[in-house]
């Protein structure tokens, strides 16, 4: 009865086509991007204020498919803004969603990957090797909306997510406050 998405355009598309109740789109949280590696890997730390370390140029990495996946779109923004995408794109394994990026790194199929902080915090099998500065990509916002044919009680649940109790839960799991859109 509720949909949550990190892509406002997709939520607005659903609203425009009558799948979402008008006026129910709410900004509920933000997030940040991190670079992860396997928990036991010897991947070096990564610093975004210098050039890409040579070792990273020869490693396979996982990212969401930027054509379809919000985390992939943000990742490509970062790599483009640093001038790294052209040199890395041949090593990229494109995933269908952020959970798949995490799993590829957990399984050792990729040496590193880019995920939301909230995703990285859910796994004991990866470690964060770098925080990606927010200045390298658009703000990451998560939106909540009620589907058109929602059940009774849906608005109460949406209010919970959008309220202080929802904020506390989302912060606990690695999301950031996102109530004010920039």
mmCIF file of C-alpha atoms in Angstrom:
data_model
loop_
_atom_site.group_PDB
_atom_site.id
_atom_site.type_symbol
_atom_site.label_atom_id
_atom_site.label_comp_id
_atom_site.label_asym_id
_atom_site.label_seq_id
_atom_site.Cartn_x
_atom_site.Cartn_y
_atom_site.Cartn_z
ATOM 1 C CA UNK A 1 0.000 0.000 0.000
ATOM 2 C CA UNK A 2 3.055 2.249 0.313
ATOM 3 C CA UNK A 3 5.961 2.710 -2.041
ATOM 4 C CA UNK A 4 9.398 4.015 -1.101
ATOM 5 C CA UNK A 5 11.843 5.078 -3.792
ATOM 6 C CA UNK A 6 15.138 6.921 -4.102
ATOM 7 C CA UNK A 7 13.966 8.294 -7.435
ATOM 8 C CA UNK A 8 11.473 11.137 -7.296
ATOM 9 C CA UNK A 9 10.986 11.045 -11.074
ATOM 10 C CA UNK A 10 9.710 7.471 -10.896
ATOM 11 C CA UNK A 11 7.349 8.312 -8.038
ATOM 12 C CA UNK A 12 6.018 11.304 -9.983
ATOM 13 C CA UNK A 13 5.577 9.080 -13.056
ATOM 14 C CA UNK A 14 3.458 6.670 -10.995
ATOM 15 C CA UNK A 15 1.428 9.581 -9.641
ATOM 16 C CA UNK A 16 0.887 11.040 -13.129
ATOM 17 C CA UNK A 17 -0.380 7.646 -14.345
ATOM 18 C CA UNK A 18 -2.838 7.250 -11.481
ATOM 19 C CA UNK A 19 -1.069 4.582 -9.431
ATOM 20 C CA UNK A 20 -0.390 6.862 -6.461
ATOM 21 C CA UNK A 21 -2.919 8.836 -4.464
ATOM 22 C CA UNK A 22 -2.500 12.502 -5.358
ATOM 23 C CA UNK A 23 -0.703 14.610 -2.771
ATOM 24 C CA UNK A 24 0.767 11.692 -0.794
ATOM 25 C CA UNK A 25 4.423 11.949 -1.890
ATOM 26 C CA UNK A 26 6.625 12.731 1.116
ATOM 27 C CA UNK A 27 10.361 13.078 1.559
ATOM 28 C CA UNK A 28 11.186 10.753 4.476
ATOM 29 C CA UNK A 29 14.972 10.332 4.540
ATOM 30 C CA UNK A 30 18.307 10.928 2.939
ATOM 31 C CA UNK A 31 21.334 8.712 2.543
ATOM 32 C CA UNK A 32 24.987 8.816 1.613
ATOM 33 C CA UNK A 33 27.223 6.724 -0.617
ATOM 34 C CA UNK A 34 30.106 4.582 0.557
ATOM 35 C CA UNK A 35 32.684 2.373 -1.096
ATOM 36 C CA UNK A 36 32.736 -1.156 0.307
ATOM 37 C CA UNK A 37 35.082 -4.119 0.079
ATOM 38 C CA UNK A 38 34.901 -7.599 1.545
ATOM 39 C CA UNK A 39 35.346 -7.639 5.320
ATOM 40 C CA UNK A 40 38.502 -9.749 5.010
ATOM 41 C CA UNK A 41 39.860 -8.153 1.843
ATOM 42 C CA UNK A 42 43.072 -6.217 1.694
ATOM 43 C CA UNK A 43 41.606 -3.430 -0.467
ATOM 44 C CA UNK A 44 43.328 -0.159 0.315
ATOM 45 C CA UNK A 45 41.439 2.820 1.628
ATOM 46 C CA UNK A 46 40.237 5.235 -1.003
ATOM 47 C CA UNK A 47 40.581 9.013 -0.836
ATOM 48 C CA UNK A 48 38.467 11.155 -3.146
ATOM 49 C CA UNK A 49 40.770 14.148 -2.903
ATOM 50 C CA UNK A 50 43.518 12.437 -4.909
ATOM 51 C CA UNK A 51 43.689 10.479 -8.114
ATOM 52 C CA UNK A 52 42.369 6.937 -8.267
ATOM 53 C CA UNK A 53 44.978 4.541 -6.853
ATOM 54 C CA UNK A 54 46.432 2.340 -9.596
ATOM 55 C CA UNK A 55 45.365 -0.832 -7.814
ATOM 56 C CA UNK A 56 41.695 0.129 -8.155
ATOM 57 C CA UNK A 57 42.027 0.454 -11.932
ATOM 58 C CA UNK A 58 42.652 -3.290 -12.218
ATOM 59 C CA UNK A 59 39.916 -4.486 -9.865
ATOM 60 C CA UNK A 60 36.384 -5.468 -10.819
ATOM 61 C CA UNK A 61 33.797 -3.381 -9.045
ATOM 62 C CA UNK A 62 30.045 -3.492 -8.616
ATOM 63 C CA UNK A 63 27.679 -0.616 -9.179
ATOM 64 C CA UNK A 64 23.985 -0.312 -9.868
ATOM 65 C CA UNK A 65 23.129 -0.012 -13.536
ATOM 66 C CA UNK A 66 22.917 3.770 -14.003
ATOM 67 C CA UNK A 67 20.254 3.374 -16.695
ATOM 68 C CA UNK A 68 17.795 1.841 -14.220
ATOM 69 C CA UNK A 69 19.028 1.938 -10.624
ATOM 70 C CA UNK A 70 19.127 5.109 -8.503
ATOM 71 C CA UNK A 71 22.331 4.089 -6.684
ATOM 72 C CA UNK A 72 23.920 3.466 -10.084
ATOM 73 C CA UNK A 73 22.924 6.918 -11.287
ATOM 74 C CA UNK A 74 24.493 8.487 -8.179
ATOM 75 C CA UNK A 75 27.619 6.333 -8.548
ATOM 76 C CA UNK A 76 28.081 7.383 -12.166
ATOM 77 C CA UNK A 77 27.699 11.046 -11.129
ATOM 78 C CA UNK A 78 30.532 10.557 -8.630
ATOM 79 C CA UNK A 79 32.821 8.784 -11.067
ATOM 80 C CA UNK A 80 32.076 11.315 -13.820
ATOM 81 C CA UNK A 81 32.700 14.286 -11.532
ATOM 82 C CA UNK A 82 36.094 12.804 -10.580
ATOM 83 C CA UNK A 83 36.943 11.928 -14.192
ATOM 84 C CA UNK A 84 37.285 8.248 -13.205
ATOM 85 C CA UNK A 85 34.356 6.674 -15.070
ATOM 86 C CA UNK A 86 36.052 6.361 -18.465
ATOM 87 C CA UNK A 87 39.000 4.512 -16.943
ATOM 88 C CA UNK A 88 36.847 2.226 -14.798
ATOM 89 C CA UNK A 89 33.773 1.409 -16.892
ATOM 90 C CA UNK A 90 35.337 -1.707 -18.450
ATOM 91 C CA UNK A 91 35.815 -3.143 -14.937
ATOM 92 C CA UNK A 92 32.252 -2.384 -13.799
ATOM 93 C CA UNK A 93 29.781 -5.169 -13.072
ATOM 94 C CA UNK A 94 26.335 -3.572 -13.380
ATOM 95 C CA UNK A 95 23.768 -4.785 -10.866
ATOM 96 C CA UNK A 96 19.966 -4.692 -10.881
ATOM 97 C CA UNK A 97 19.717 -2.999 -7.463
ATOM 98 C CA UNK A 98 21.764 -1.880 -4.477
ATOM 99 C CA UNK A 99 21.304 -5.208 -2.656
ATOM 100 C CA UNK A 100 22.847 -6.999 -5.627
ATOM 101 C CA UNK A 101 25.869 -4.671 -5.489
ATOM 102 C CA UNK A 102 26.292 -5.574 -1.811
ATOM 103 C CA UNK A 103 25.977 -9.316 -2.537
ATOM 104 C CA UNK A 104 28.542 -9.206 -5.352
ATOM 105 C CA UNK A 105 31.082 -7.715 -2.944
ATOM 106 C CA UNK A 106 30.079 -10.037 -0.081
ATOM 107 C CA UNK A 107 30.604 -13.101 -2.301
ATOM 108 C CA UNK A 108 33.964 -11.836 -3.561
ATOM 109 C CA UNK A 109 32.712 -11.615 -7.148
ATOM 110 C CA UNK A 110 33.824 -7.964 -7.127
ATOM 111 C CA UNK A 111 36.695 -6.347 -5.252
ATOM 112 C CA UNK A 112 34.722 -3.267 -4.294
ATOM 113 C CA UNK A 113 31.393 -1.577 -4.868
ATOM 114 C CA UNK A 114 29.377 1.551 -4.211
ATOM 115 C CA UNK A 115 26.254 1.316 -2.063
ATOM 116 C CA UNK A 116 24.144 3.426 0.241
ATOM 117 C CA UNK A 117 25.490 3.684 3.785
ATOM 118 C CA UNK A 118 22.261 2.099 5.039
ATOM 119 C CA UNK A 119 22.911 -0.959 2.854
ATOM 120 C CA UNK A 120 26.530 -1.352 3.996
ATOM 121 C CA UNK A 121 25.476 -1.228 7.650
ATOM 122 C CA UNK A 122 23.297 -4.329 7.185
ATOM 123 C CA UNK A 123 26.210 -6.640 6.374
ATOM 124 C CA UNK A 124 28.970 -8.075 8.535
ATOM 125 C CA UNK A 125 30.666 -9.352 5.370
ATOM 126 C CA UNK A 126 31.773 -5.957 4.034
ATOM 127 C CA UNK A 127 33.668 -3.007 5.376
ATOM 128 C CA UNK A 128 33.417 0.621 4.381
ATOM 129 C CA UNK A 129 36.693 1.716 2.810
ATOM 130 C CA UNK A 130 35.601 5.243 1.878
ATOM 131 C CA UNK A 131 32.863 7.769 2.488
ATOM 132 C CA UNK A 132 31.912 9.511 -0.750
ATOM 133 C CA UNK A 133 31.570 13.273 -0.304
ATOM 134 C CA UNK A 134 28.003 14.475 -0.867
ATOM 135 C CA UNK A 135 29.394 17.273 -3.036
ATOM 136 C CA UNK A 136 30.159 14.725 -5.784
ATOM 137 C CA UNK A 137 26.515 13.837 -6.498
ATOM 138 C CA UNK A 138 22.958 15.102 -6.243
ATOM 139 C CA UNK A 139 21.350 14.771 -2.809
ATOM 140 C CA UNK A 140 20.052 11.269 -2.136
ATOM 141 C CA UNK A 141 16.445 11.404 -1.015
ATOM 142 C CA UNK A 142 13.942 8.668 -0.293
ATOM 143 C CA UNK A 143 10.277 9.331 -0.969
ATOM 144 C CA UNK A 144 7.196 7.634 0.396
ATOM 145 C CA UNK A 145 3.772 7.633 -1.279
ATOM 146 C CA UNK A 146 0.460 5.831 -0.848
ATOM 147 C CA UNK A 147 -0.799 3.679 -3.698
ATOM 148 C CA UNK A 148 -4.153 4.658 -5.171
ATOM 149 C CA UNK A 149 -6.052 1.621 -3.891
ATOM 150 C CA UNK A 150 -4.524 1.547 -0.411
ATOM 151 C CA UNK A 151 -6.099 -0.096 2.602
ATOM 152 C CA UNK A 152 -7.397 1.628 5.699
ATOM 153 C CA UNK A 153 -4.532 2.473 8.020
ATOM 154 C CA UNK A 154 -2.084 3.270 5.240
ATOM 155 C CA UNK A 155 -2.043 6.979 6.085
ATOM 156 C CA UNK A 156 -1.308 6.173 9.741
ATOM 157 C CA UNK A 157 1.660 4.035 8.681
ATOM 158 C CA UNK A 158 2.870 6.792 6.348
ATOM 159 C CA UNK A 159 2.607 9.271 9.238
ATOM 160 C CA UNK A 160 4.719 6.928 11.378
ATOM 161 C CA UNK A 161 7.458 6.793 8.739
ATOM 162 C CA UNK A 162 7.374 10.560 8.290
ATOM 163 C CA UNK A 163 7.308 11.354 12.026
ATOM 164 C CA UNK A 164 9.909 11.391 14.790
ATOM 165 C CA UNK A 165 9.566 7.639 15.498
ATOM 166 C CA UNK A 166 10.195 6.886 11.847
ATOM 167 C CA UNK A 167 13.177 9.262 11.833
ATOM 168 C CA UNK A 168 14.714 7.440 14.810
ATOM 169 C CA UNK A 169 14.313 4.048 13.130
ATOM 170 C CA UNK A 170 15.712 5.251 9.812
ATOM 171 C CA UNK A 171 18.698 6.942 11.514
ATOM 172 C CA UNK A 172 19.444 3.709 13.390
ATOM 173 C CA UNK A 173 19.752 1.895 10.061
ATOM 174 C CA UNK A 174 22.101 4.387 8.418
ATOM 175 C CA UNK A 175 19.756 6.816 6.718
ATOM 176 C CA UNK A 176 20.107 10.544 7.254
ATOM 177 C CA UNK A 177 17.495 13.138 7.932
ATOM 178 C CA UNK A 178 15.961 14.217 4.686
ATOM 179 C CA UNK A 179 12.958 16.277 5.595
ATOM 180 C CA UNK A 180 14.160 19.396 3.829
ATOM 181 C CA UNK A 181 14.801 19.055 0.144
ATOM 182 C CA UNK A 182 17.587 21.150 -1.311
#
